[in-house]
Amino acid sequence: MVDLISFIISAAIVLGGALGVVLFANPVHNALSLIASFFGVAVLFIIQEAHFLALVQIVVYGGAIVVLFLFVIMLLGVDRIEAVEEEALVGQRGTALLAGVLLFGVLLGGLFFSGPDADVAPEAGRTAITGRQAQVVPLTDEQNVTQLGRDLFTRNILAFEATGLLLTIATVGAVVLVRNRGAEDLVVDEPGSAAA
Amino acid sequence: MILTETWYLVLSAGLFSIGAVGLLVRRNPLVMFMCVELMLNAVNISFVAFSTALRDLSGQTAVFFVLVVAAAEVVVGLSIVVAVLRRRPTATADDLVELGG
């Protein structure tokens, strides 16, 4: 029961934050709504006892990613109001809304009108949607961090190394992209510098 | 009423749809990125819901990797946005059509 109440509250926060991201006109407000949404998702993870992911969700998403967004917004000075009334394409809003409703309907249809056949679902909650047993790494009563760490560093060690490589490539790529190659000198306005 | 994984999956579908609509409607490239993050989070919710429902850790491992890839994607994407917007501060996603040469 406590689970259900926490779920309803955090789901409201998640969806409200998401609507804020889509509907607010000011990019700063969008970023702040995004934090609210991420925080709600972290609470959902805690309800499901994925404690490590909840922590990482707040640190990486709420901390690093949204701060990066805000930093870019402030750096570029694009925190002006987007012309919300003006539509670039005729009928873009309506078509997008229709596509979203259709997508939601298709997802719900897939959720409620598919599922395991009654004869291949021996125990509820332990079979995948396909009706087959799906356990690869069974959850135990150990601490969540212990289990996740063991799975990461044994079964998924190659993928883990690959993500390290991916992050390195992303960092190098970002530096290369924003480098001011051979352009005008950086204006340094510290006292004592010769640049004007 | 008992909290089952169906609740999480419905929430996930709703969040994904909101993110998709936002991606289609908004024209500021930064806000479009935020909507992509919303969609990634929707998928993460359903990963963890399945992980709990099936008593299988693999879903949580997948969420971990989604987090890492999302971070890398934001770094590269935002640097592209910075590179474009530094030249034309009023650019929207529609103006990127000029990249076609």
PDB file of C-alpha atoms in Angstrom, chain A residues 3-4 7 11 14-15 18-19 21-22 24-25 27 30-31 34 37-38 41 44-45 47-48 50 52-53 56-57 61 65 68-69 72-73 76 78 80 82 86 88 92-93 96 100 103-104 107-108 111-112 125 127-128 134-139 144 147-148 151-152 155-156 159-160 163 166-167 170 174 177-178, chain B residues 1-3 5-11 13-22 24-28 30-31 33-35 37-38 40-41 44-45 48-58 60-61 63-72 74-76 78-83 85-86 89-92 94:
ATOM      1  CA  ASP A   3       4.387   1.274  -2.447  1.00  0.00           C
ATOM      2  CA  LEU A   4       1.257   2.240  -4.317  1.00  0.00           C
ATOM      3  CA  PHE A   7       4.253   5.209  -6.905  1.00  0.00           C
ATOM      4  CA  ALA A  11       4.462   9.068 -11.183  1.00  0.00           C
ATOM      5  CA  VAL A  14       7.493  12.247 -13.449  1.00  0.00           C
ATOM      6  CA  LEU A  15       4.624  13.039 -15.797  1.00  0.00           C
ATOM      7  CA  ALA A  18       7.771  15.689 -18.572  1.00  0.00           C
ATOM      8  CA  LEU A  19       4.838  17.944 -19.461  1.00  0.00           C
ATOM      9  CA  VAL A  21       9.722  19.983 -20.457  1.00  0.00           C
ATOM     10  CA  VAL A  22       7.390  19.956 -23.433  1.00  0.00           C
ATOM     11  CA  PHE A  24       7.265  25.595 -20.909  1.00  0.00           C
ATOM     12  CA  ALA A  25       8.598  28.145 -23.350  1.00  0.00           C
ATOM     13  CA  PRO A  27      14.635  26.571 -21.802  1.00  0.00           C
ATOM     14  CA  ASN A  30      12.458  23.078 -19.245  1.00  0.00           C
ATOM     15  CA  ALA A  31      15.742  22.023 -17.633  1.00  0.00           C
ATOM     16  CA  LEU A  34      13.629  17.759 -16.357  1.00  0.00           C
ATOM     17  CA  SER A  37      11.125  14.226 -13.776  1.00  0.00           C
ATOM     18  CA  PHE A  38      14.481  12.519 -13.169  1.00  0.00           C
ATOM     19  CA  VAL A  41      12.211   8.268 -11.759  1.00  0.00           C
ATOM     20  CA  LEU A  44      10.468   4.768  -8.711  1.00  0.00           C
ATOM     21  CA  PHE A  45      13.813   2.934  -8.738  1.00  0.00           C
ATOM     22  CA  ILE A  47      10.442   1.591  -4.700  1.00  0.00           C
ATOM     23  CA  GLN A  48      11.662  -1.308  -6.845  1.00  0.00           C
ATOM     24  CA  ALA A  50      17.208  -0.740  -7.446  1.00  0.00           C
ATOM     25  CA  PHE A  52      22.314   1.848  -6.913  1.00  0.00           C
ATOM     26  CA  LEU A  53      20.478   2.927 -10.060  1.00  0.00           C
ATOM     27  CA  VAL A  56      23.282   7.036 -10.158  1.00  0.00           C
ATOM     28  CA  GLN A  57      20.107   8.462 -11.657  1.00  0.00           C
ATOM     29  CA  TYR A  61      21.148  12.690 -14.724  1.00  0.00           C
ATOM     30  CA  ILE A  65      23.493  16.024 -17.498  1.00  0.00           C
ATOM     31  CA  LEU A  68      25.497  20.472 -18.587  1.00  0.00           C
ATOM     32  CA  PHE A  69      22.220  21.547 -20.220  1.00  0.00           C
ATOM     33  CA  VAL A  72      25.093  25.383 -22.363  1.00  0.00           C
ATOM     34  CA  ILE A  73      21.886  27.412 -22.063  1.00  0.00           C
ATOM     35  CA  LEU A  76      25.027  30.520 -25.410  1.00  0.00           C
ATOM     36  CA  VAL A  78      19.659  31.046 -25.622  1.00  0.00           C
ATOM     37  CA  ARG A  80      15.071  33.601 -24.517  1.00  0.00           C
ATOM     38  CA  GLU A  82      10.830  30.538 -28.013  1.00  0.00           C
ATOM     39  CA  GLU A  86       4.358  30.498 -34.341  1.00  0.00           C
ATOM     40  CA  ALA A  88       7.097  26.475 -38.528  1.00  0.00           C
ATOM     41  CA  GLN A  92       2.893  20.399 -37.031  1.00  0.00           C
ATOM     42  CA  ARG A  93       1.402  20.537 -33.537  1.00  0.00           C
ATOM     43  CA  ALA A  96       2.673  15.533 -33.576  1.00  0.00           C
ATOM     44  CA  GLY A 100       1.929  10.782 -29.824  1.00  0.00           C
ATOM     45  CA  LEU A 103       2.117   5.798 -30.173  1.00  0.00           C
ATOM     46  CA  PHE A 104       0.630   5.673 -26.681  1.00  0.00           C
ATOM     47  CA  LEU A 107       2.179   0.772 -26.636  1.00  0.00           C
ATOM     48  CA  LEU A 108      -0.855   0.187 -24.420  1.00  0.00           C
ATOM     49  CA  LEU A 111       0.904  -4.174 -23.232  1.00  0.00           C
ATOM     50  CA  PHE A 112      -2.656  -5.317 -22.651  1.00  0.00           C
ATOM     51  CA  GLY A 125       5.406 -12.819 -12.570  1.00  0.00           C
ATOM     52  CA  THR A 127       7.672 -15.508 -17.207  1.00  0.00           C
ATOM     53  CA  ALA A 128       8.535 -12.996 -19.879  1.00  0.00           C
ATOM     54  CA  ALA A 134      13.625 -15.458 -18.811  1.00  0.00           C
ATOM     55  CA  GLN A 135      15.952 -15.505 -15.860  1.00  0.00           C
ATOM     56  CA  VAL A 136      19.573 -14.979 -16.735  1.00  0.00           C
ATOM     57  CA  VAL A 137      20.995 -13.543 -13.521  1.00  0.00           C
ATOM     58  CA  PRO A 138      18.468 -14.184 -10.761  1.00  0.00           C
ATOM     59  CA  LEU A 139      17.964 -11.447  -8.209  1.00  0.00           C
ATOM     60  CA  ASN A 144      21.685  -4.439  -4.804  1.00  0.00           C
ATOM     61  CA  GLN A 147      24.776  -8.020  -7.233  1.00  0.00           C
ATOM     62  CA  LEU A 148      25.025  -5.301  -9.854  1.00  0.00           C
ATOM     63  CA  ASP A 151      27.220  -8.850 -12.846  1.00  0.00           C
ATOM     64  CA  LEU A 152      29.016  -5.851 -14.342  1.00  0.00           C
ATOM     65  CA  ARG A 155      29.318 -11.302 -17.198  1.00  0.00           C
ATOM     66  CA  ASN A 156      29.431  -7.841 -18.768  1.00  0.00           C
ATOM     67  CA  ALA A 159      30.650  -4.150 -22.423  1.00  0.00           C
ATOM     68  CA  PHE A 160      31.949  -2.325 -19.372  1.00  0.00           C
ATOM     69  CA  THR A 163      31.712   1.988 -22.291  1.00  0.00           C
ATOM     70  CA  LEU A 166      33.001   5.179 -25.560  1.00  0.00           C
ATOM     71  CA  LEU A 167      33.325   7.855 -22.873  1.00  0.00           C
ATOM     72  CA  ALA A 170      32.974  11.197 -26.552  1.00  0.00           C
ATOM     73  CA  ALA A 174      33.545  17.078 -27.796  1.00  0.00           C
ATOM     74  CA  LEU A 177      34.037  19.796 -32.089  1.00  0.00           C
ATOM     75  CA  VAL A 178      34.150  22.951 -29.996  1.00  0.00           C
TER      76      VAL A 178
ATOM     77  CA  MET B   1      -4.953  -2.471  -5.165  1.00  0.00           C
ATOM     78  CA  ILE B   2      -1.501  -3.936  -5.508  1.00  0.00           C
ATOM     79  CA  LEU B   3       1.347  -2.252  -7.329  1.00  0.00           C
ATOM     80  CA  GLU B   5       4.637  -4.036 -13.098  1.00  0.00           C
ATOM     81  CA  THR B   6       1.737  -3.037 -15.340  1.00  0.00           C
ATOM     82  CA  TRP B   7       1.518   0.319 -13.565  1.00  0.00           C
ATOM     83  CA  TYR B   8       5.158   0.974 -14.308  1.00  0.00           C
ATOM     84  CA  LEU B   9       4.776  -0.036 -17.935  1.00  0.00           C
ATOM     85  CA  VAL B  10       1.780   2.260 -18.442  1.00  0.00           C
ATOM     86  CA  LEU B  11       3.730   5.108 -16.861  1.00  0.00           C
ATOM     87  CA  ALA B  13       4.488   4.321 -22.195  1.00  0.00           C
ATOM     88  CA  GLY B  14       3.066   7.698 -21.181  1.00  0.00           C
ATOM     89  CA  LEU B  15       6.475   9.205 -20.514  1.00  0.00           C
ATOM     90  CA  PHE B  16       7.814   7.877 -23.814  1.00  0.00           C
ATOM     91  CA  SER B  17       4.848   9.351 -25.710  1.00  0.00           C
ATOM     92  CA  ILE B  18       5.240  12.740 -24.029  1.00  0.00           C
ATOM     93  CA  GLY B  19       8.926  12.748 -24.935  1.00  0.00           C
ATOM     94  CA  ALA B  20       8.158  11.808 -28.535  1.00  0.00           C
ATOM     95  CA  VAL B  21       5.555  14.566 -28.881  1.00  0.00           C
ATOM     96  CA  GLY B  22       8.000  17.055 -27.393  1.00  0.00           C
ATOM     97  CA  LEU B  24       8.289  16.539 -32.719  1.00  0.00           C
ATOM     98  CA  VAL B  25       6.859  19.844 -31.483  1.00  0.00           C
ATOM     99  CA  ARG B  26       9.761  21.792 -30.017  1.00  0.00           C
ATOM    100  CA  ARG B  27      12.248  23.548 -32.287  1.00  0.00           C
ATOM    101  CA  ASN B  28      14.964  24.524 -29.846  1.00  0.00           C
ATOM    102  CA  LEU B  30      18.458  21.905 -26.546  1.00  0.00           C
ATOM    103  CA  VAL B  31      14.859  21.175 -25.602  1.00  0.00           C
ATOM    104  CA  PHE B  33      17.692  16.848 -26.463  1.00  0.00           C
ATOM    105  CA  MET B  34      15.837  17.014 -23.162  1.00  0.00           C
ATOM    106  CA  CYS B  35      12.914  15.191 -24.756  1.00  0.00           C
ATOM    107  CA  GLU B  37      16.445  12.111 -22.328  1.00  0.00           C
ATOM    108  CA  LEU B  38      12.810  11.741 -21.243  1.00  0.00           C
ATOM    109  CA  LEU B  40      15.501   7.184 -22.471  1.00  0.00           C
ATOM    110  CA  ASN B  41      14.190   7.468 -18.922  1.00  0.00           C
ATOM    111  CA  ASN B  44      14.796   2.757 -18.068  1.00  0.00           C
ATOM    112  CA  ILE B  45      11.609   2.611 -16.006  1.00  0.00           C
ATOM    113  CA  VAL B  48      13.734  -1.868 -14.000  1.00  0.00           C
ATOM    114  CA  ALA B  49      10.065  -2.868 -13.821  1.00  0.00           C
ATOM    115  CA  PHE B  50      10.759  -6.017 -15.834  1.00  0.00           C
ATOM    116  CA  SER B  51      13.871  -6.682 -13.782  1.00  0.00           C
ATOM    117  CA  THR B  52      11.823  -6.609 -10.589  1.00  0.00           C
ATOM    118  CA  ALA B  53       8.919  -8.553 -12.006  1.00  0.00           C
ATOM    119  CA  LEU B  54      11.024 -11.343 -13.486  1.00  0.00           C
ATOM    120  CA  ARG B  55      13.505 -11.377 -10.561  1.00  0.00           C
ATOM    121  CA  ASP B  56      16.339 -10.949 -13.047  1.00  0.00           C
ATOM    122  CA  LEU B  57      19.240  -8.569 -12.637  1.00  0.00           C
ATOM    123  CA  SER B  58      19.943  -8.154 -16.362  1.00  0.00           C
ATOM    124  CA  GLN B  60      19.279  -3.235 -14.133  1.00  0.00           C
ATOM    125  CA  THR B  61      22.589  -3.879 -15.874  1.00  0.00           C
ATOM    126  CA  VAL B  63      19.880   0.525 -17.362  1.00  0.00           C
ATOM    127  CA  PHE B  64      23.449   1.106 -16.232  1.00  0.00           C
ATOM    128  CA  PHE B  65      24.688   0.951 -19.807  1.00  0.00           C
ATOM    129  CA  VAL B  66      21.843   3.172 -21.015  1.00  0.00           C
ATOM    130  CA  LEU B  67      22.964   5.751 -18.454  1.00  0.00           C
ATOM    131  CA  VAL B  68      26.547   5.677 -19.712  1.00  0.00           C
ATOM    132  CA  VAL B  69      25.523   5.930 -23.348  1.00  0.00           C
ATOM    133  CA  ALA B  70      23.114   8.755 -22.526  1.00  0.00           C
ATOM    134  CA  ALA B  71      25.916  10.681 -20.866  1.00  0.00           C
ATOM    135  CA  ALA B  72      28.200  10.216 -23.867  1.00  0.00           C
ATOM    136  CA  VAL B  74      24.661  14.359 -24.324  1.00  0.00           C
ATOM    137  CA  VAL B  75      28.331  15.357 -24.366  1.00  0.00           C
ATOM    138  CA  VAL B  76      28.666  14.941 -28.129  1.00  0.00           C
ATOM    139  CA  LEU B  78      25.648  19.433 -26.812  1.00  0.00           C
ATOM    140  CA  SER B  79      29.033  20.144 -28.356  1.00  0.00           C
ATOM    141  CA  ILE B  80      27.431  19.936 -31.793  1.00  0.00           C
ATOM    142  CA  VAL B  81      24.704  22.320 -30.603  1.00  0.00           C
ATOM    143  CA  VAL B  82      27.354  24.680 -29.226  1.00  0.00           C
ATOM    144  CA  ALA B  83      29.287  24.546 -32.511  1.00  0.00           C
ATOM    145  CA  LEU B  85      24.659  28.013 -32.117  1.00  0.00           C
ATOM    146  CA  ARG B  86      27.949  29.828 -31.576  1.00  0.00           C
ATOM    147  CA  PRO B  89      22.661  32.280 -31.815  1.00  0.00           C
ATOM    148  CA  THR B  90      19.066  32.298 -33.043  1.00  0.00           C
ATOM    149  CA  ALA B  91      19.229  28.992 -34.879  1.00  0.00           C
ATOM    150  CA  THR B  92      16.400  26.529 -34.446  1.00  0.00           C
ATOM    151  CA  ASP B  94      14.766  24.055 -38.830  1.00  0.00           C
TER     152      ASP B  94
END
